[in-house]
XYZ file of C-alpha atoms in Angstrom:
700
model
C -73.720 -50.881 61.981
C -70.279 -52.376 62.555
C -69.540 -56.030 63.471
C -68.730 -55.059 67.090
C -72.107 -53.319 67.502
C -73.913 -56.390 66.094
C -72.173 -58.700 68.542
C -73.165 -56.498 71.525
C -76.751 -56.374 70.273
C -76.795 -60.162 69.908
C -75.436 -60.609 73.414
C -78.018 -58.261 74.864
C -80.801 -60.028 72.964
C -79.757 -63.430 74.341
C -79.565 -62.090 77.872
C -82.996 -60.456 77.560
C -84.604 -63.669 76.232
C -83.102 -65.739 78.973
C -84.298 -63.312 81.652
C -87.795 -63.254 80.137
C -88.112 -66.991 80.162
C -86.740 -67.243 83.646
C -89.329 -64.822 84.881
C -92.079 -66.901 83.371
C -90.403 -70.104 84.462
C -90.364 -71.530 81.017
C -88.268 -74.554 80.225
C -84.941 -74.211 78.494
C -86.171 -76.171 75.513
C -89.054 -73.766 75.019
C -86.654 -70.913 74.891
C -84.206 -72.619 72.574
C -86.169 -72.160 69.302
C -86.593 -68.517 70.030
C -82.909 -68.241 70.712
C -82.092 -69.970 67.475
C -84.400 -67.714 65.526
C -82.999 -64.741 67.239
C -79.451 -65.906 66.512
C -80.359 -66.439 62.867
C -81.757 -62.962 62.628
C -78.716 -61.534 64.345
C -76.391 -63.417 62.004
C -78.252 -62.166 58.959
C -78.173 -58.679 60.322
C -74.445 -58.887 60.998
C -73.762 -60.277 57.522
C -75.696 -57.450 55.924
C -73.922 -54.922 58.119
C -70.502 -56.349 57.274
C -71.236 -56.320 53.567
C -72.443 -52.746 53.773
C -69.282 -51.784 55.653
C -67.060 -53.390 52.997
C -68.959 -51.614 50.237
C -68.473 -48.288 51.947
C -64.743 -48.975 52.374
C -64.394 -49.955 48.685
C -66.268 -46.836 47.630
C -64.005 -44.665 49.793
C -60.937 -46.360 48.296
C -62.220 -45.761 44.776
C -62.810 -42.132 45.621
C -59.283 -41.887 46.977
C -57.851 -43.517 43.839
C -59.799 -41.132 41.634
C -58.455 -38.197 43.636
C -54.892 -39.480 43.231
C -55.444 -39.968 39.476
C -56.704 -36.427 39.167
C -53.611 -35.186 40.984
C -51.416 -37.290 38.716
C -53.140 -35.935 35.615
C -52.770 -32.421 36.927
C -49.078 -33.014 37.605
C -48.582 -34.489 34.105
C -50.302 -31.510 32.514
C -48.232 -29.167 34.629
C -45.069 -31.017 33.568
C -46.023 -30.882 29.910
C -46.893 -27.203 30.187
C -43.554 -26.496 31.810
C -41.752 -28.545 29.170
C -43.490 -26.950 26.225
C -43.535 -23.440 27.616
C -39.890 -23.418 28.668
C -37.720 -20.825 26.891
C -34.845 -23.285 26.551
C -34.526 -26.611 24.794
C -35.109 -29.533 27.225
C -34.170 -33.125 26.434
C -34.721 -36.274 28.537
C -32.478 -39.247 27.723
C -32.408 -42.767 29.090
C -29.246 -42.977 31.167
C -28.564 -46.602 30.217
C -29.341 -46.635 26.498
C -28.784 -42.974 25.674
C -32.026 -42.883 23.676
C -34.134 -39.749 23.662
C -37.253 -40.103 25.859
C -38.779 -36.647 25.761
C -38.110 -33.304 24.047
C -40.003 -30.039 24.238
C -41.091 -27.724 21.425
C -38.072 -25.425 21.844
C -35.790 -28.420 21.386
C -37.370 -29.418 18.083
C -37.209 -25.815 16.875
C -33.560 -25.548 17.905
C -32.498 -28.596 15.894
C -35.093 -28.363 13.104
C -36.469 -31.911 13.576
C -40.021 -33.074 14.193
C -40.623 -34.807 17.514
C -41.117 -38.111 15.713
C -37.780 -37.629 13.940
C -35.951 -36.863 17.164
C -37.235 -39.725 19.298
C -35.017 -42.370 17.594
C -31.906 -40.177 17.988
C -29.303 -40.357 20.699
C -27.479 -37.432 22.203
C -24.242 -37.939 20.314
C -26.145 -38.021 17.008
C -26.739 -34.298 17.394
C -23.115 -33.409 18.160
C -20.494 -32.474 15.530
C -17.766 -35.066 15.021
C -15.030 -32.739 16.302
C -16.820 -32.354 19.670
C -17.744 -36.035 20.231
C -15.034 -36.481 22.863
C -16.199 -33.378 24.697
C -19.782 -34.704 24.707
C -18.714 -38.154 25.947
C -16.699 -36.502 28.724
C -19.845 -34.597 29.780
C -21.868 -37.843 29.858
C -19.289 -39.537 32.096
C -19.211 -36.534 34.402
C -22.991 -36.635 34.777
C -22.860 -40.382 35.487
C -20.214 -39.917 38.196
C -21.383 -36.732 39.890
C -25.090 -36.646 39.097
C -24.817 -33.426 37.125
C -22.537 -31.709 34.604
C -22.163 -28.577 32.497
C -20.365 -27.685 29.266
C -20.185 -24.280 27.544
C -18.596 -25.235 24.265
C -20.185 -28.149 22.370
C -20.952 -27.684 18.699
C -24.284 -29.187 17.590
C -25.556 -29.876 14.091
C -29.076 -29.001 12.953
C -31.133 -31.035 10.522
C -30.174 -28.736 7.630
C -26.450 -29.168 8.345
C -25.989 -25.805 10.054
C -23.945 -25.778 13.229
C -24.281 -23.771 16.405
C -22.415 -23.526 19.680
C -24.464 -24.880 22.564
C -24.347 -24.727 26.353
C -25.481 -27.963 28.057
C -26.656 -28.264 31.686
C -27.487 -31.931 32.527
C -28.735 -33.734 35.692
C -29.142 -37.404 36.477
C -32.652 -38.272 37.838
C -33.425 -41.645 39.478
C -37.049 -42.635 38.781
C -36.804 -45.972 40.600
C -37.313 -48.321 37.712
C -35.052 -46.289 35.413
C -32.574 -43.441 35.412
C -32.908 -40.523 33.031
C -30.741 -37.545 32.152
C -32.475 -34.186 32.093
C -30.491 -31.876 29.741
C -31.064 -28.198 29.032
C -29.436 -26.910 25.800
C -29.011 -23.200 25.032
C -27.761 -21.666 21.784
C -24.872 -19.438 22.876
C -23.472 -18.739 19.403
C -24.259 -15.044 19.482
C -23.345 -14.800 23.143
C -20.002 -16.445 22.489
C -19.438 -14.171 19.499
C -20.313 -11.106 21.552
C -18.010 -12.207 24.373
C -15.242 -12.824 21.860
C -15.780 -9.367 20.349
C -15.753 -7.840 23.824
C -12.514 -9.647 24.627
C -11.104 -8.507 21.278
C -12.138 -4.924 21.948
C -10.643 -5.103 25.432
C -7.426 -6.504 23.976
C -7.379 -3.806 21.314
C -8.079 -1.112 23.873
C -5.379 -2.488 26.153
C -2.922 -2.586 23.256
C -3.841 0.936 22.198
C -3.558 2.273 25.752
C -0.203 0.506 26.178
C 1.153 1.950 22.947
C -0.054 5.455 23.764
C 1.322 5.205 27.303
C 4.749 4.080 26.115
C 4.756 6.670 23.346
C 3.889 9.496 25.756
C 6.765 8.475 28.008
C 9.252 9.488 25.287
C 10.028 13.017 24.082
C 11.947 12.448 20.845
C 9.766 11.807 17.774
C 12.097 9.125 16.366
C 12.016 7.247 19.674
C 8.221 7.544 19.886
C 7.817 6.118 16.382
C 10.273 3.298 17.051
C 8.521 2.327 20.313
C 5.078 2.535 18.686
C 6.172 0.437 15.709
C 7.776 -2.216 17.890
C 4.697 -2.512 20.140
C 2.362 -2.662 17.117
C 4.394 -5.420 15.427
C 4.325 -7.453 18.650
C 0.574 -6.890 19.174
C -0.322 -8.057 15.659
C 2.143 -10.941 15.508
C 3.880 -9.498 12.420
C 7.506 -10.050 11.390
C 8.425 -6.501 10.461
C 7.122 -3.072 9.652
C 7.952 0.543 9.087
C 6.771 4.139 9.197
C 7.301 6.531 6.272
C 6.657 10.240 6.756
C 6.153 12.809 4.014
C 8.713 15.565 3.606
C 8.271 19.057 2.170
C 8.262 17.936 -1.480
C 5.597 15.288 -0.790
C 7.896 12.265 -1.036
C 7.705 9.528 1.580
C 10.930 8.872 3.438
C 11.553 6.019 5.909
C 11.563 7.300 9.481
C 11.280 4.068 11.506
C 11.846 0.498 10.354
C 12.169 -2.932 11.992
C 13.360 -6.047 10.102
C 12.677 -4.486 6.669
C 15.568 -4.492 4.132
C 16.576 -1.169 2.633
C 15.815 -2.295 -0.926
C 12.311 -3.402 0.099
C 11.690 -0.034 1.768
C 12.659 1.638 -1.509
C 10.315 -0.597 -3.548
C 7.369 -0.037 -1.203
C 7.758 3.748 -1.462
C 8.027 3.854 -5.281
C 6.086 6.760 -6.781
C 4.075 4.704 -9.279
C 1.173 2.261 -9.338
C 3.370 -0.548 -8.000
C 4.256 1.377 -4.824
C 1.638 0.499 -2.163
C 2.712 3.253 0.238
C 2.093 5.970 -2.362
C -1.322 4.434 -3.108
C -2.210 4.563 0.593
C -0.961 8.144 0.986
C -2.760 9.361 -2.154
C -6.085 7.654 -1.391
C -6.004 8.117 2.390
C -7.357 4.562 2.876
C -5.923 1.315 4.198
C -4.553 -1.485 2.000
C -4.300 -5.194 2.883
C -2.536 -7.745 0.663
C -2.365 -11.485 1.285
C 0.738 -11.979 -0.886
C 3.022 -9.038 -1.571
C 4.991 -10.904 -4.248
C 2.000 -11.651 -6.491
C -0.287 -8.675 -5.819
C 2.342 -5.955 -6.392
C 4.164 -5.573 -9.699
C 7.703 -5.612 -8.321
C 8.960 -8.175 -10.824
C 11.449 -10.728 -9.578
C 13.234 -8.456 -7.142
C 15.034 -10.509 -4.467
C 14.136 -7.896 -1.866
C 10.445 -8.916 -2.006
C 11.053 -12.658 -1.826
C 10.126 -14.153 1.524
C 7.569 -11.434 2.385
C 3.863 -12.258 1.974
C 1.269 -10.550 4.173
C 1.065 -6.748 4.025
C -1.189 -4.152 5.609
C -0.738 -0.406 5.536
C -2.741 2.513 6.927
C -2.357 6.282 6.530
C -1.109 8.460 9.368
C -3.233 11.580 9.424
C -3.906 14.577 11.607
C -6.250 17.500 11.042
C -7.613 15.882 7.839
C -4.135 15.736 6.297
C -2.112 12.589 5.565
C 1.358 12.946 7.048
C 2.720 9.441 6.449
C 2.067 5.704 6.226
C 2.541 2.860 8.723
C 2.731 -0.728 7.461
C 3.264 -4.273 8.775
C 4.807 -7.272 6.987
C 4.504 -11.042 7.530
C 6.597 -13.898 6.242
C 3.525 -16.080 5.621
C 0.463 -15.361 3.523
C -1.974 -13.406 5.651
C -4.832 -11.078 4.831
C -5.496 -8.883 7.827
C -9.160 -8.853 8.862
C -11.439 -5.856 9.181
C -11.101 -5.853 12.990
C -7.315 -5.836 12.754
C -7.348 -3.071 10.150
C -9.744 -1.052 12.326
C -7.400 -1.419 15.320
C -4.418 -0.449 13.181
C -6.323 2.608 11.964
C -7.018 3.575 15.587
C -3.325 3.245 16.416
C -2.423 5.185 13.270
C -4.833 7.951 14.240
C -3.166 8.337 17.618
C 0.306 8.154 16.054
C -0.694 10.832 13.533
C -1.759 13.108 16.384
C 1.507 12.385 18.229
C 3.515 13.176 15.072
C 1.622 16.397 14.481
C 2.002 17.456 18.117
C 5.700 16.556 18.077
C 6.249 18.607 14.938
C 4.322 21.533 16.383
C 6.298 21.225 19.605
C 9.610 21.085 17.726
C 8.602 24.069 15.637
C 7.493 25.981 18.712
C 10.668 25.018 20.546
C 12.799 26.015 17.583
C 11.032 29.344 17.260
C 11.245 29.885 20.999
C 14.976 29.119 21.012
C 15.441 31.328 17.980
C 13.502 34.118 19.649
C 15.457 33.801 22.872
C 18.713 33.744 20.962
C 17.643 36.784 18.999
C 16.699 38.566 22.178
C 20.025 37.748 23.807
C 21.864 38.776 20.663
C 19.833 41.964 20.542
C 20.661 42.707 24.142
C 24.359 42.093 23.570
C 24.530 43.932 20.265
C 22.196 46.862 20.757
C 25.089 49.259 21.270
C 26.586 48.095 17.913
C 23.374 48.458 15.931
C 24.103 51.888 14.490
C 27.624 50.851 13.525
C 26.307 47.652 11.877
C 23.720 49.639 9.928
C 26.424 52.011 8.678
C 28.612 49.050 7.709
C 25.660 47.416 5.974
C 24.958 50.525 3.919
C 28.634 50.737 3.011
C 28.728 47.082 1.985
C 25.574 47.474 -0.090
C 27.116 50.390 -1.900
C 30.280 48.368 -2.528
C 28.232 45.415 -3.784
C 26.250 47.664 -6.091
C 29.433 49.200 -7.447
C 30.940 45.747 -7.888
C 27.857 44.585 -9.796
C 28.000 47.646 -12.004
C 31.682 47.016 -12.597
C 30.992 43.362 -13.439
C 28.273 44.386 -15.875
C 30.637 46.920 -17.439
C 33.405 44.340 -17.708
C 30.965 41.829 -19.211
C 29.861 44.395 -21.773
C 33.496 45.231 -22.482
C 34.225 41.508 -22.914
C 31.326 41.063 -25.303
C 32.276 44.245 -27.177
C 35.887 43.165 -27.221
C 35.026 39.735 -28.579
C 32.766 41.281 -31.178
C 35.395 43.870 -32.086
C 38.200 41.305 -32.244
C 36.050 38.998 -34.331
C 35.218 41.774 -36.781
C 38.823 42.974 -36.849
C 40.046 39.423 -37.448
C 37.760 38.933 -40.411
C 39.534 41.439 -42.694
C 43.098 40.084 -42.312
C 41.785 36.514 -42.289
C 39.922 37.141 -45.505
C 43.113 38.533 -47.027
C 45.181 35.603 -45.808
C 42.723 32.963 -46.983
C 42.015 34.592 -50.344
C 45.735 35.276 -50.885
C 46.803 31.724 -50.169
C 43.982 30.341 -52.307
C 45.049 32.658 -55.146
C 48.672 31.605 -54.863
C 47.733 27.923 -54.716
C 45.319 28.097 -57.646
C 47.126 30.572 -59.931
C 49.045 28.832 -62.723
C 51.278 31.850 -63.233
C 53.037 31.297 -59.919
C 55.504 28.451 -59.935
C 56.177 27.396 -56.355
C 57.918 24.380 -54.986
C 56.423 21.588 -52.945
C 57.718 23.002 -49.646
C 56.255 26.399 -50.371
C 52.958 24.828 -51.436
C 52.877 22.852 -48.190
C 53.479 26.026 -46.208
C 50.734 27.833 -48.135
C 48.357 24.891 -47.448
C 49.141 25.141 -43.725
C 48.538 28.907 -43.800
C 45.273 28.420 -45.653
C 44.034 25.689 -43.283
C 45.060 27.734 -40.237
C 43.256 30.756 -41.620
C 40.111 28.773 -42.267
C 40.271 27.263 -38.764
C 40.755 30.692 -37.225
C 37.884 32.008 -39.347
C 35.636 29.267 -37.970
C 36.666 30.151 -34.403
C 35.910 33.817 -35.074
C 32.506 32.834 -36.488
C 31.792 30.767 -33.384
C 32.734 33.674 -31.119
C 30.415 35.956 -33.076
C 27.586 33.446 -32.808
C 28.066 33.170 -29.031
C 28.149 36.931 -28.651
C 24.933 37.296 -30.645
C 23.233 34.518 -28.652
C 24.218 36.180 -25.382
C 22.908 39.495 -26.633
C 19.695 37.851 -27.919
C 20.398 39.432 -31.280
C 20.405 36.248 -33.336
C 17.496 36.454 -35.793
C 15.413 33.280 -35.982
C 13.556 33.018 -39.269
C 10.979 30.297 -38.765
C 9.686 28.229 -41.632
C 8.207 24.814 -42.192
C 10.909 22.253 -42.873
C 11.567 18.543 -42.637
C 14.418 17.179 -40.566
C 15.458 14.690 -43.252
C 16.219 17.563 -45.670
C 18.400 19.244 -43.052
C 20.402 16.063 -42.466
C 20.897 15.580 -46.226
C 22.622 18.956 -46.462
C 24.614 18.416 -43.255
C 25.747 14.949 -44.313
C 26.840 16.234 -47.704
C 29.002 18.882 -46.066
C 30.566 16.411 -43.613
C 31.150 13.630 -46.127
C 34.935 14.332 -46.481
C 35.405 14.192 -42.696
C 33.391 10.987 -42.437
C 35.293 9.328 -45.257
C 38.643 10.415 -43.814
C 37.855 8.697 -40.488
C 36.120 5.686 -42.109
C 33.030 6.221 -39.930
C 29.534 4.807 -40.470
C 26.565 7.165 -39.992
C 23.255 5.278 -39.760
C 19.893 7.013 -40.044
C 16.483 5.792 -38.955
C 13.474 6.225 -41.203
C 13.210 10.002 -40.868
C 10.679 10.327 -43.696
C 7.863 9.084 -41.445
C 8.211 12.120 -39.166
C 6.039 15.246 -39.524
C 7.369 18.706 -40.409
C 8.693 21.023 -37.740
C 8.939 24.788 -37.407
C 12.314 26.524 -37.225
C 15.265 28.287 -38.872
C 16.870 26.069 -41.521
C 20.332 27.623 -41.121
C 20.178 27.268 -37.346
C 19.115 23.646 -37.700
C 22.047 23.035 -40.069
C 24.463 24.655 -37.575
C 22.989 22.613 -34.671
C 23.287 19.200 -36.289
C 26.586 20.061 -38.007
C 28.083 20.818 -34.590
C 26.659 17.613 -33.076
C 27.851 15.400 -35.934
C 31.287 17.082 -35.988
C 31.510 16.511 -32.238
C 30.604 12.815 -32.681
C 33.115 12.456 -35.559
C 35.831 14.064 -33.433
C 35.358 11.755 -30.422
C 34.562 8.491 -32.236
C 37.521 6.174 -33.034
C 38.294 5.378 -36.642
C 35.886 2.831 -38.078
C 33.244 3.587 -35.445
C 29.509 4.106 -35.855
C 27.276 7.135 -35.396
C 23.502 6.600 -35.278
C 20.860 9.279 -35.854
C 17.269 8.668 -34.772
C 14.206 10.850 -34.212
C 10.781 10.431 -32.648
C 7.697 12.409 -31.560
C 7.298 13.030 -27.805
C 4.886 14.928 -25.614
C 4.814 15.921 -21.975
C 3.581 12.507 -20.814
C 6.570 10.790 -22.430
C 9.010 13.395 -21.117
C 7.791 13.417 -17.509
C 9.400 10.045 -16.541
C 12.751 11.535 -17.635
C 12.219 14.656 -15.570
C 15.256 14.080 -13.330
C 17.569 14.035 -16.349
C 15.937 17.045 -18.043
C 16.006 19.143 -14.861
C 19.791 18.742 -14.638
C 20.199 20.624 -17.930
C 17.191 22.973 -17.841
C 15.132 23.093 -14.655
C 12.399 25.260 -16.178
C 11.755 23.395 -19.428
C 9.121 20.877 -18.226
C 7.212 23.560 -16.322
C 7.092 25.782 -19.428
C 6.594 23.061 -22.056
C 2.798 23.031 -21.806
C 0.879 20.395 -23.758
C 2.697 20.705 -27.092
C 4.560 18.001 -28.987
C 8.267 17.980 -29.772
C 10.588 16.362 -32.264
C 13.285 14.531 -30.313
C 16.471 13.996 -32.379
C 19.140 11.640 -31.020
C 22.772 11.552 -32.184
C 24.553 8.555 -30.630
C 28.231 7.733 -31.105
C 30.548 4.964 -29.934
C 33.253 7.271 -28.662
C 34.936 7.845 -25.325
C 31.819 9.029 -23.489
C 31.294 11.929 -21.074
C 31.661 11.579 -17.317
C 28.647 12.411 -15.167
C 30.333 15.467 -13.613
C 31.082 17.008 -17.028
C 27.762 16.346 -18.756
C 26.276 19.730 -17.797
C 29.557 21.667 -18.016
C 30.306 20.767 -21.659
C 27.519 23.150 -22.720
C 29.307 26.081 -21.037
C 31.490 28.484 -23.039
C 35.199 27.713 -23.306
C 34.886 24.736 -20.971
C 37.299 22.528 -22.978
C 40.052 25.158 -23.076
C 40.972 24.405 -19.479
C 42.873 21.204 -20.327
C 45.599 22.491 -22.650
C 47.164 19.037 -23.038
C 44.226 17.874 -25.159
C 43.828 21.095 -27.141
C 44.081 20.685 -30.885
C 43.631 22.985 -33.812
C 42.181 20.135 -35.891
C 38.416 19.859 -35.945
C 38.254 16.149 -36.726
C 41.140 14.740 -34.719
C 40.128 11.809 -32.438
C 39.842 13.055 -28.812
C 41.187 16.457 -29.890
C 39.467 19.274 -27.993
C 38.671 22.613 -29.576
C 37.594 25.986 -28.293
C 34.633 24.679 -26.294
C 32.139 26.889 -28.141
C 30.375 24.339 -30.357
C 28.018 22.858 -27.753
C 27.417 26.289 -26.221
C 26.253 27.478 -29.670
C 24.028 24.397 -30.018
C 22.457 25.045 -26.621
C 21.812 28.719 -27.435
C 20.261 28.001 -30.831
C 18.064 25.185 -29.561
C 16.765 27.250 -26.641
C 16.148 30.163 -29.018
C 13.682 27.827 -30.776
C 11.943 26.973 -27.472
C 13.612 23.553 -27.127
C 16.429 22.060 -25.098
C 19.497 19.848 -25.531
C 21.128 17.343 -23.183
C 23.539 14.416 -23.211
C 23.318 10.922 -21.754
C 26.429 8.825 -21.292
C 27.532 6.058 -18.918
C 30.798 7.956 -18.408
C 34.414 7.395 -19.274
C 36.411 4.170 -19.028
C 40.008 3.117 -19.520
C 39.340 1.807 -23.032
C 37.102 4.783 -23.876
C 34.367 2.836 -25.639
C 31.182 3.781 -23.794
C 29.814 6.389 -26.192
C 27.488 9.367 -25.775
C 23.975 10.224 -26.924
C 23.025 13.873 -27.557
C 19.282 14.645 -27.532
C 17.653 17.721 -29.078
C 14.000 18.715 -28.511
C 12.520 20.973 -31.198
C 8.903 22.240 -31.349
C 6.708 20.829 -34.112
C 4.788 22.906 -36.626
C 1.187 23.434 -35.484
C -1.106 23.976 -38.471
C -4.222 22.597 -40.097
C -2.174 20.716 -42.717
C -0.050 18.942 -40.115
C -0.554 15.152 -40.406
C -1.711 13.091 -37.444
C 1.223 12.719 -35.042
C 2.427 9.118 -34.552
C 2.347 9.208 -30.753
C 1.509 5.540 -30.307
C 1.467 2.207 -32.029
C 3.504 1.490 -35.105
C 4.066 5.158 -35.837
C 6.491 5.597 -32.940
C 10.226 5.334 -33.478
C 11.786 2.008 -32.920
C 14.331 1.383 -30.196
C 18.029 1.885 -30.902
C 18.547 -1.852 -31.265
C 16.015 -1.889 -34.141
C 17.624 0.902 -36.171
C 18.397 -0.180 -39.756
C 22.025 0.018 -40.802
C 21.992 2.030 -44.000
C 25.698 2.401 -44.268
C 27.798 5.529 -44.110
C 26.267 8.799 -45.321
């Protein structure tokens, strides 16, 4: 019962007692004890009621507090569940001190720390030094605005690894303190993927731009120039070029920007040092960080100043048609993404080149066909007349060829006949003069003897000319017998030198020989070999000034050693290398210090009668300095050497005003192939030394 109910009950009890005593007419003092007792009982009852009421209120309050505590515990568990079960790292920092207050499981896994290890840390302790300013700026932004976000802060894990993080932070006021609730996400892979997407978009945009600009042009040269310029700009290079292959397989520069001509030549060299040939042969890309050090160009000034290099093949229909390359002034190794983009561009350019060539070929054929049709329409009425004229001309050409063949046979027969007819009177003249000069029974004066000497020398000279003419005629008719035998070149030179000793001594010349004994035997006609080297040495004696030097050297060569000199050999015999096979040859070199041979005359001097054309230099003497003869000697040498399956050529820097450049005649002769042949010195110490190392053995 409440206090108000007890008071009403007390009042009613007092009123009832008073009424009862008034009915019985009792005195007031008789009623007073009862009233006091009643009041005491009422007071006790009220006190008990009040205490019971307070107990009930306290119990209700306790129940309410317990309910609130349960709600708080439930909320805390819910908060912890949300924290620990969140898929992102969540951190709670004290806004004033910056100390870490709470971190969830994902946060500890992200940074690699235990929760106990992370509690003492502050936010900036987890940030890389380079991004400290960015982190501090985020903190200030959160303090000013209540929230902040950053997509590019680099964090450091416990093991030292770094990752790019995205931070979303909010300031929360808890009344007694302020905390910062931060969510951190690892966006390293996302950032990388976005960067790759942007790179691919940029590459695609560049490729589309290049293709669009290229398709706007019709001329192939303009298309290549536009494509090259756009590619250089897209890759930030300093220069570049495009080389296309021609019919013989050589790369020729078709488009070039900021690349010197000498450097273009070096890049397209057809050897291991030429990067463009390596790309074209392999069909793969090539990237060099430093062109000067990674390519064996030596100290060429054309390469200096160029570092980074990348080249890719241009191909269409599985066939490499050229090479495109870029150059940089600074060291730069192009990455795989850049090379892949360049390959994509090169693939499109290769298709454009192939289509342009097909279009040009189709256009050319179409124009040719239309021209032929128009010509046919205009000339149809003259066709029969043209055919008759053609038949007539063919008959005339055939008759002319027959006449030329007949005249050539008559010339050969005439030369042979004249040579044979000259021999009889020449023999009489020479033998007669020799008899008169040697017979003691004939007393002749000095003048007569001098005249007889002149007649004898002239007869011998004419006899030599007749012999040369006969040799040429036989070589042309392929009637010169070649009696092959095993011989050594040193023995041949001993006989030749012995025969030429008077001429050498008369001119005071020095003939130096290399160590010919080390060479193997060869297979050939001894007399032909003597004629070959006699002609070459006589030629060197004739064109070497008095007191000069003639050097003779020999070495063993094969196809691999001859191939680098193919350009020189093809000038004198275009079929020799193709027909040489895999055999070995003896290369004999006769080098003089004479007047030299100009480049234009080097092939012509092996033709018949070539020297006769300049009559001012004609001389009947065979050893006169600069005196020219009949022009048959080198023609005979060429015929005899080729009859043995070899070849002969000359190398000379040309003529000069002082005439002191010299010439070097080279003869290739096949070696003997037999079981007794010694091992050929193709390498190492067995090879011939260079011309500067030849020993000077004095005159022969």
